[in-house]
Short mmCIF file of C-alpha atoms in Angstrom, two decimals:
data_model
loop_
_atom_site.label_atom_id
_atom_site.label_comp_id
_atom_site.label_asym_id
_atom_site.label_seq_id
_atom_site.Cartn_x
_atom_site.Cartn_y
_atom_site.Cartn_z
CA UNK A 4 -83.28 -3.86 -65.89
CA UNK A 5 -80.72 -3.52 -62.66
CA UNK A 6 -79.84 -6.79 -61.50
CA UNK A 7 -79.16 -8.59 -64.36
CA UNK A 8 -76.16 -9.37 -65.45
CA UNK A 9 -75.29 -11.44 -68.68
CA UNK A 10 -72.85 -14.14 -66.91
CA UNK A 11 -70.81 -14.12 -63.93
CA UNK A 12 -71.00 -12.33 -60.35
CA UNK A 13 -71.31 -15.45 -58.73
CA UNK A 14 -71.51 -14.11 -54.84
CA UNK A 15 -68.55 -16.26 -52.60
CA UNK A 16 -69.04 -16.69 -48.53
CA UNK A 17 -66.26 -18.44 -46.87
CA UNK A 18 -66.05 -19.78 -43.15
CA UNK A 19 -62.96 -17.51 -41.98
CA UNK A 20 -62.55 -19.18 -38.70
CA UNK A 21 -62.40 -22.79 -40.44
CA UNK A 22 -59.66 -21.56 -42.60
CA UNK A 23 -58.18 -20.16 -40.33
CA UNK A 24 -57.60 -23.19 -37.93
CA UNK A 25 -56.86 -25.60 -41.10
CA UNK A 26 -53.71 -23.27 -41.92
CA UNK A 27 -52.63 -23.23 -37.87
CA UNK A 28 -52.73 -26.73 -38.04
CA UNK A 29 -51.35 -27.38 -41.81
CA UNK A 30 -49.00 -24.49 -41.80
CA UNK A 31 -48.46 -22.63 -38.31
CA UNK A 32 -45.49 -20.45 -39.84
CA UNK A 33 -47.56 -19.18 -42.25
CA UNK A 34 -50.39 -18.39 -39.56
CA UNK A 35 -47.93 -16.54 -37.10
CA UNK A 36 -47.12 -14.28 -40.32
CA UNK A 37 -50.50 -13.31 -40.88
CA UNK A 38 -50.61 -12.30 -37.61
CA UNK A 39 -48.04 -9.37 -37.76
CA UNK A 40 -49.61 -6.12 -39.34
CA UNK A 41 -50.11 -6.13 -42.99
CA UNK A 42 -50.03 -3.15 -45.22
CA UNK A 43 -53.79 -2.45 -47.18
CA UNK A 44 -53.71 0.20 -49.81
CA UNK A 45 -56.46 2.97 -49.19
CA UNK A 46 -57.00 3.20 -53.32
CA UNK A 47 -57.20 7.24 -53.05
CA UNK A 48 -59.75 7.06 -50.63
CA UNK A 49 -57.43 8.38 -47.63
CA UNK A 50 -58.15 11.57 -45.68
CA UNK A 51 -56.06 14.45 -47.40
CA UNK A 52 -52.41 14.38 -46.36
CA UNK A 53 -52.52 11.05 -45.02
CA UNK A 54 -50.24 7.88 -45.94
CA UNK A 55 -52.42 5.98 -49.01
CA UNK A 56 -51.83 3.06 -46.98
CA UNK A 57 -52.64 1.49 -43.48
CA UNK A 58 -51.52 -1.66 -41.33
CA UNK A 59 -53.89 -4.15 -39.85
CA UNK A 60 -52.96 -8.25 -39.17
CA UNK A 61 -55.34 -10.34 -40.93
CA UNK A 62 -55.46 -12.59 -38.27
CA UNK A 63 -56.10 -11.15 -34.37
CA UNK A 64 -57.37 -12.97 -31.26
CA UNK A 65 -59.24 -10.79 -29.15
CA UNK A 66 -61.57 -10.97 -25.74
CA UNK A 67 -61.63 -15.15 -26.84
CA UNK A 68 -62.38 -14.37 -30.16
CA UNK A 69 -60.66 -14.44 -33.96
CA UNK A 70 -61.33 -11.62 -36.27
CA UNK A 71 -60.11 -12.08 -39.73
CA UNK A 72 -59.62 -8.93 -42.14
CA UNK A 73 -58.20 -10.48 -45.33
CA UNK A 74 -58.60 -8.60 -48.66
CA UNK A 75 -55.71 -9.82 -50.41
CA UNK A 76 -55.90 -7.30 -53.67
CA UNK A 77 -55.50 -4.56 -51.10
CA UNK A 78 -52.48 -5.93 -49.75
CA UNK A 79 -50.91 -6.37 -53.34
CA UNK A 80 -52.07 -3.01 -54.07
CA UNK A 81 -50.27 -1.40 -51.39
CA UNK A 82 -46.92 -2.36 -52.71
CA UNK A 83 -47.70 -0.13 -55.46
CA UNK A 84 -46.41 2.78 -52.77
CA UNK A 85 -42.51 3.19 -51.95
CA UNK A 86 -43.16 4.13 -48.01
CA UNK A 87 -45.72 0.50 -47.46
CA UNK A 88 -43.99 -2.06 -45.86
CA UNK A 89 -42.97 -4.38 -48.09
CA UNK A 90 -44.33 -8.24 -47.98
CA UNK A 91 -42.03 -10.76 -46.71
CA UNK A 92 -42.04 -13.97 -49.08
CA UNK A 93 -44.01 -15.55 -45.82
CA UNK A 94 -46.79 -12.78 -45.93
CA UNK A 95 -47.05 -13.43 -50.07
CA UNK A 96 -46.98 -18.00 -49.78
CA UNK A 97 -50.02 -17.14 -46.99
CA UNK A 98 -51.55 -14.98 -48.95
CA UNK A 99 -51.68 -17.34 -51.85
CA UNK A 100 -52.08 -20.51 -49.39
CA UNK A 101 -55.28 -18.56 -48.04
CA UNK A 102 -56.79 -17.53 -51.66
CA UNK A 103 -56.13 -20.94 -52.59
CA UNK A 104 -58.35 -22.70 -49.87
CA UNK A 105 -60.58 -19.79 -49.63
CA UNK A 106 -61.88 -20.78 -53.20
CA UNK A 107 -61.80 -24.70 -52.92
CA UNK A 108 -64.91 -25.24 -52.30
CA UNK A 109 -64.18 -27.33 -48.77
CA UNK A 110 -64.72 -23.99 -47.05
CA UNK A 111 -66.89 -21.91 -48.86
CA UNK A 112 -70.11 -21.36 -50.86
CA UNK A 113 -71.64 -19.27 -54.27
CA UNK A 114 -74.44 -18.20 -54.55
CA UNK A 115 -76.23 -16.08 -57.84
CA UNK A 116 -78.15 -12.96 -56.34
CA UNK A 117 -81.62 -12.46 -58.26
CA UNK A 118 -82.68 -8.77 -57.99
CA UNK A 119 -83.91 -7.86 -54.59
CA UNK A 120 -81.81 -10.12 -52.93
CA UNK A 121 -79.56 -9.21 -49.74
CA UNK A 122 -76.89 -10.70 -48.14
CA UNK A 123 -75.90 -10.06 -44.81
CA UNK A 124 -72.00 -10.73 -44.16
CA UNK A 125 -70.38 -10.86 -40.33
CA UNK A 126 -66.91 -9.17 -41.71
CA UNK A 127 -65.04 -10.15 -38.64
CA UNK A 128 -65.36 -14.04 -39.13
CA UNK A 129 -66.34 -14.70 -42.80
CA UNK A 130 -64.32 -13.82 -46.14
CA UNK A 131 -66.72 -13.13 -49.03
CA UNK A 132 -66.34 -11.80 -52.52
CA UNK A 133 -67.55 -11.97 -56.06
CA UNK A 134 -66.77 -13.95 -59.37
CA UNK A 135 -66.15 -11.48 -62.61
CA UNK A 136 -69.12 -10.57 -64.31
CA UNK A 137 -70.03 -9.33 -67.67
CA UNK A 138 -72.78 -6.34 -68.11
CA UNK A 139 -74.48 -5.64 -71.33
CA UNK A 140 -75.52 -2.42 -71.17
CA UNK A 141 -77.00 -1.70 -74.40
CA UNK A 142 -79.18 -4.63 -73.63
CA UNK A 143 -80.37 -3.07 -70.38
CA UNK A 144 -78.23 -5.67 -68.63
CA UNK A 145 -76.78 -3.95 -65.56
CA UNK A 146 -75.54 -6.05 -62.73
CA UNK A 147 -76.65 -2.80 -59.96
CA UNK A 148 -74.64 -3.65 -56.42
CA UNK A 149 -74.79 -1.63 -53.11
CA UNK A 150 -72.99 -2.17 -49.79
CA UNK A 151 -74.11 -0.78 -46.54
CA UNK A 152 -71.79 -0.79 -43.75
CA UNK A 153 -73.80 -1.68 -40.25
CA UNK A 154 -72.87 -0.86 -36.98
CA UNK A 155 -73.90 -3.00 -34.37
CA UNK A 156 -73.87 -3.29 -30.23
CA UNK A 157 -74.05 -7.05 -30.47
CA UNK A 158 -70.06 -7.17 -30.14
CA UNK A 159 -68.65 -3.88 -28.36
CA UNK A 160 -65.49 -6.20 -27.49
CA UNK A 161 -63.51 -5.97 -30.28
CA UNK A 162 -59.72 -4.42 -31.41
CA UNK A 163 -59.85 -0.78 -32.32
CA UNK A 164 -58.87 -1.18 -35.96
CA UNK A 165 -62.65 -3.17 -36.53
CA UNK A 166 -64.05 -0.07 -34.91
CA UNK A 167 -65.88 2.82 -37.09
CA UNK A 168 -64.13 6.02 -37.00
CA UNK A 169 -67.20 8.21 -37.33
CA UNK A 170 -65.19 11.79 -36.67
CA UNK A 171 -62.98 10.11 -39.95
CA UNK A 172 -62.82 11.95 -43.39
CA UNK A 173 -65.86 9.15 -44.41
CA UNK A 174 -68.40 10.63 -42.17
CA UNK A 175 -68.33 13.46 -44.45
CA UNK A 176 -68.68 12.10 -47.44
CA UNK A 177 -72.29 11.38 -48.59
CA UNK A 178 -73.57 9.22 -51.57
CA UNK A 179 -76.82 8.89 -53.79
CA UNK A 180 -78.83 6.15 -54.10
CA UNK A 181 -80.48 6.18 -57.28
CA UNK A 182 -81.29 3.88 -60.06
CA UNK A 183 -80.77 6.14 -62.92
CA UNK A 184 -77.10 6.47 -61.24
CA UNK A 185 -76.02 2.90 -63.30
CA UNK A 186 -76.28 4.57 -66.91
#
C-alpha cells in the first residue's frame, strides 16, 4: 500500500529564524557569509541554454523580515560545475555549523507521516527535510510523497528571488498524479 515505508523517512521541521539568531550571536562571521549569494545547482532542471546553476543568499532581511533559503546538498552540488562560484571555506564551516544545529534537536522536530497525512511548511522561515528511508517494494511497501508548491497573497512583500516565475520554463511542464505511477 502507498505510504508505508519499512523504516525511516522520519519528516524534520526546524525553526529557521531561531537558528538563525543563535549563529548571529554564536558566530556573526559565519552569519555575514551566508548572507552573500550562494551558488544552488538546478540538477538538470534549468530552462534550455541556461547556466545549471543559480545564486541566492541563504540568509536576507527584507521589509522587517528574515527569509531563509538553505538547501545545503544543492549548494554542494553546484560545485560539481566549473563556471559556479566556488565556496569560500566560510560559506562551507556555515554550512556545516547550520546542518549541525539544524539536526540537534534544540531547534527542531520529527515527525513519522501515516498515509493521508499533510504537512504544510512556510519555506521562507522554516528548514525541513527527511531522514533516509527504506521501501520494500515487493512487499507492497512504497513510501508515496508529493509536494505542491502554494502561492499565497498573505506576504506580497518579499525579495524577487522567493517570487514564482510563472512565464519560467516550469509553467510548462505538467505532471501526473497517479497512484499506479509508484510501480
Amino acid at each position: 500500500m502507498p505510504g508505508q515505508r519499512v523504516s525511516g523517512g522520519l519528516s524534520g521541521v526546524c525553526n529557521s529564524v531561531s537558528l538563525h539568531n543563535e549563529l548571529v550571536r554564536e558566530r556573526p562571521d559565519l552569519a555575514a557569509e551566508l548572507y552573500k549569494p550562494q551558488p544552488y545547482d538546478l540538477r538538470g532542471e534549468q530552462a534550455e541554454g541556461r547556466k545549471a546553476w543559480y545564486e541566492v543568499p541563504v540568509f536576507t532581511e527584507h521589509g522587517g523580515r528574515l527569509f531563509t533559503r538553505l538547501i545545503g546538498a544543492y549548494i554542494h552540488a553546484s560545485q560539481r560545475h566549473v563556471d559556479a562560484p566556488r565556496l569560500t571555506p566560510k560559506a562551507i564551516e556555515a554550512l556545516a555549523w547550520m546542518r549541525q544545529r539544524s539536526d540537534s534537536g534544540a531547534w527542531n522536530v520529527t515527525m513519522a507521516f501515516q498515509p493521508g497525512d499533510m504537512q504544510f511548511v512556510n519555506n521562507y522561515h522554516v528548514l525541513h527535510g527527511r531522514t533516509a528511508y527504506v521501501d520494500d517494494r515487493a512487499a507492497g511497501k512504497v513510501r508515496h510523497l508529493k509536494r505542491l508548491w502554494l502561492e499565497t497573497d498573505a506576504l506580497p512583500d518579499r525579495p524577487d528571488y522567493f517570487r514564482n516565475n510563472v512565464s519560467s520554463h516550469w509553467s510548462a511542464k505538467k505532471t501526473l498524479s497517479r497512484l499506479d505511477a509508484v510501480n
